[in-house]
């Protein structure tokens, strides 16, 4: 006896209604004309990749940061209008951003 049968026994008058499917709208990021800057730095002896120069809203930039971190499976943060990614992932990040339609400029090294 599965859960549905048990619920029918407990509540014989209850009718099952189909669940409503909530469609999630795809959020489009603001694509700017000026290139974003992707640079490499060492902080406290550790390699970090920093992305700066986004002109859209902070919420869009945070969404972009989360997307990059999940695609690369790395840690990072969003501070002071820049995305800080742990490790040297400039080439991969630039490829991801170019796929999305952003112009990216590589700085340093």
CSV table of C-alpha atoms in Angstrom, one decimal:
chain,number,residue,atom,x,y,z
A,1,UNK,CA,0.0,0.0,0.0
A,2,UNK,CA,1.6,3.2,-1.1
A,3,UNK,CA,1.1,6.7,0.3
A,4,UNK,CA,-1.7,7.7,-2.1
A,5,UNK,CA,-3.8,4.6,-1.0
A,6,UNK,CA,-3.2,5.4,2.6
A,7,UNK,CA,-4.3,9.0,2.1
A,8,UNK,CA,-7.5,7.8,0.3
A,9,UNK,CA,-8.3,5.6,3.3
A,10,UNK,CA,-7.9,8.4,5.7
A,11,UNK,CA,-9.6,11.1,3.6
A,12,UNK,CA,-12.2,9.4,1.3
A,13,UNK,CA,-13.8,12.7,0.3
A,14,UNK,CA,-10.6,14.4,-0.8
A,15,UNK,CA,-10.1,14.9,-4.5
A,16,UNK,CA,-6.6,15.0,-5.9
A,17,UNK,CA,-6.0,18.1,-8.0
A,18,UNK,CA,-3.1,18.3,-10.5
A,19,UNK,CA,-0.2,20.4,-9.3
A,20,UNK,CA,0.2,23.7,-11.1
A,21,UNK,CA,3.5,24.1,-13.0
A,22,UNK,CA,5.1,27.4,-12.3
A,23,UNK,CA,7.2,28.5,-15.2
A,24,UNK,CA,10.4,30.2,-14.4
A,25,UNK,CA,11.3,33.0,-16.7
A,26,UNK,CA,14.9,33.0,-17.9
A,27,UNK,CA,16.7,36.0,-16.5
A,28,UNK,CA,18.6,37.8,-19.2
A,29,UNK,CA,21.8,39.6,-18.2
A,30,UNK,CA,22.6,43.1,-19.4
A,31,UNK,CA,25.3,42.8,-22.1
A,32,UNK,CA,27.5,45.9,-22.2
A,33,UNK,CA,29.5,47.6,-24.9
A,34,UNK,CA,32.7,48.1,-22.8
A,35,UNK,CA,34.8,45.0,-22.2
A,36,UNK,CA,35.0,43.4,-18.8
A,37,UNK,CA,38.4,43.0,-17.3
A,38,UNK,CA,39.6,39.5,-16.3
A,39,UNK,CA,42.9,39.7,-14.3
A,40,UNK,CA,45.1,37.4,-12.3
A,41,UNK,CA,46.5,38.3,-8.8
A,42,UNK,CA,48.2,36.6,-6.0
A,43,UNK,CA,46.5,37.3,-2.6
A,44,UNK,CA,48.2,35.9,0.5
A,45,UNK,CA,50.3,33.6,-1.7
A,46,UNK,CA,47.2,32.1,-3.4
A,47,UNK,CA,46.2,32.5,-7.1
A,48,UNK,CA,43.0,34.4,-7.7
A,49,UNK,CA,41.1,35.5,-10.8
A,50,UNK,CA,39.3,38.8,-10.6
A,51,UNK,CA,36.5,40.0,-13.0
A,52,UNK,CA,35.7,43.7,-13.0
A,53,UNK,CA,33.9,46.3,-15.1
A,54,UNK,CA,30.3,45.1,-15.2
A,55,UNK,CA,27.9,48.0,-15.8
A,56,UNK,CA,24.6,46.3,-15.1
A,57,UNK,CA,22.9,45.9,-11.7
A,58,UNK,CA,24.6,44.2,-8.7
A,59,UNK,CA,21.9,41.4,-8.7
A,60,UNK,CA,22.8,40.5,-12.3
A,61,UNK,CA,26.5,40.5,-11.5
A,62,UNK,CA,25.8,38.2,-8.5
A,63,UNK,CA,23.9,35.9,-10.7
A,64,UNK,CA,26.8,35.8,-13.2
A,65,UNK,CA,29.3,35.2,-10.3
A,66,UNK,CA,27.2,32.2,-9.1
A,67,UNK,CA,26.9,30.8,-12.6
A,68,UNK,CA,30.7,31.0,-13.1
A,69,UNK,CA,31.5,29.4,-9.8
A,70,UNK,CA,29.1,26.5,-10.4
A,71,UNK,CA,30.3,25.9,-14.0
A,72,UNK,CA,33.9,25.8,-12.8
A,73,UNK,CA,33.2,24.1,-9.5
A,74,UNK,CA,35.4,26.5,-7.6
A,75,UNK,CA,35.0,28.8,-4.7
A,76,UNK,CA,34.8,32.6,-4.9
A,77,UNK,CA,33.0,35.7,-3.8
A,78,UNK,CA,31.4,38.9,-4.9
A,79,UNK,CA,32.9,42.0,-3.3
A,80,UNK,CA,33.1,45.7,-4.2
A,81,UNK,CA,31.7,45.3,-7.7
A,82,UNK,CA,34.1,42.5,-8.6
A,83,UNK,CA,34.0,38.7,-8.8
A,84,UNK,CA,36.9,37.0,-7.0
A,85,UNK,CA,37.4,33.3,-8.1
A,86,UNK,CA,39.9,31.1,-6.3
A,87,UNK,CA,42.6,29.9,-8.7
A,88,UNK,CA,43.8,30.9,-12.2
A,89,UNK,CA,40.8,30.3,-14.5
A,90,UNK,CA,41.2,33.3,-16.8
A,91,UNK,CA,40.9,31.3,-20.1
A,92,UNK,CA,37.9,29.3,-19.0
A,93,UNK,CA,36.1,32.3,-17.5
A,94,UNK,CA,36.8,34.3,-20.7
A,95,UNK,CA,35.3,31.5,-22.8
A,96,UNK,CA,32.2,31.4,-20.6
A,97,UNK,CA,31.7,35.1,-20.8
A,98,UNK,CA,32.2,35.2,-24.5
A,99,UNK,CA,29.6,32.5,-24.9
A,100,UNK,CA,27.1,34.7,-23.1
A,101,UNK,CA,28.0,37.6,-25.4
A,102,UNK,CA,30.3,39.7,-23.2
A,103,UNK,CA,33.4,41.3,-24.4
A,104,UNK,CA,36.4,40.4,-22.2
A,105,UNK,CA,39.8,41.9,-21.9
A,106,UNK,CA,42.7,39.8,-20.4
A,107,UNK,CA,45.0,41.8,-18.0
A,108,UNK,CA,48.2,40.6,-16.5
A,109,UNK,CA,50.4,37.7,-17.3
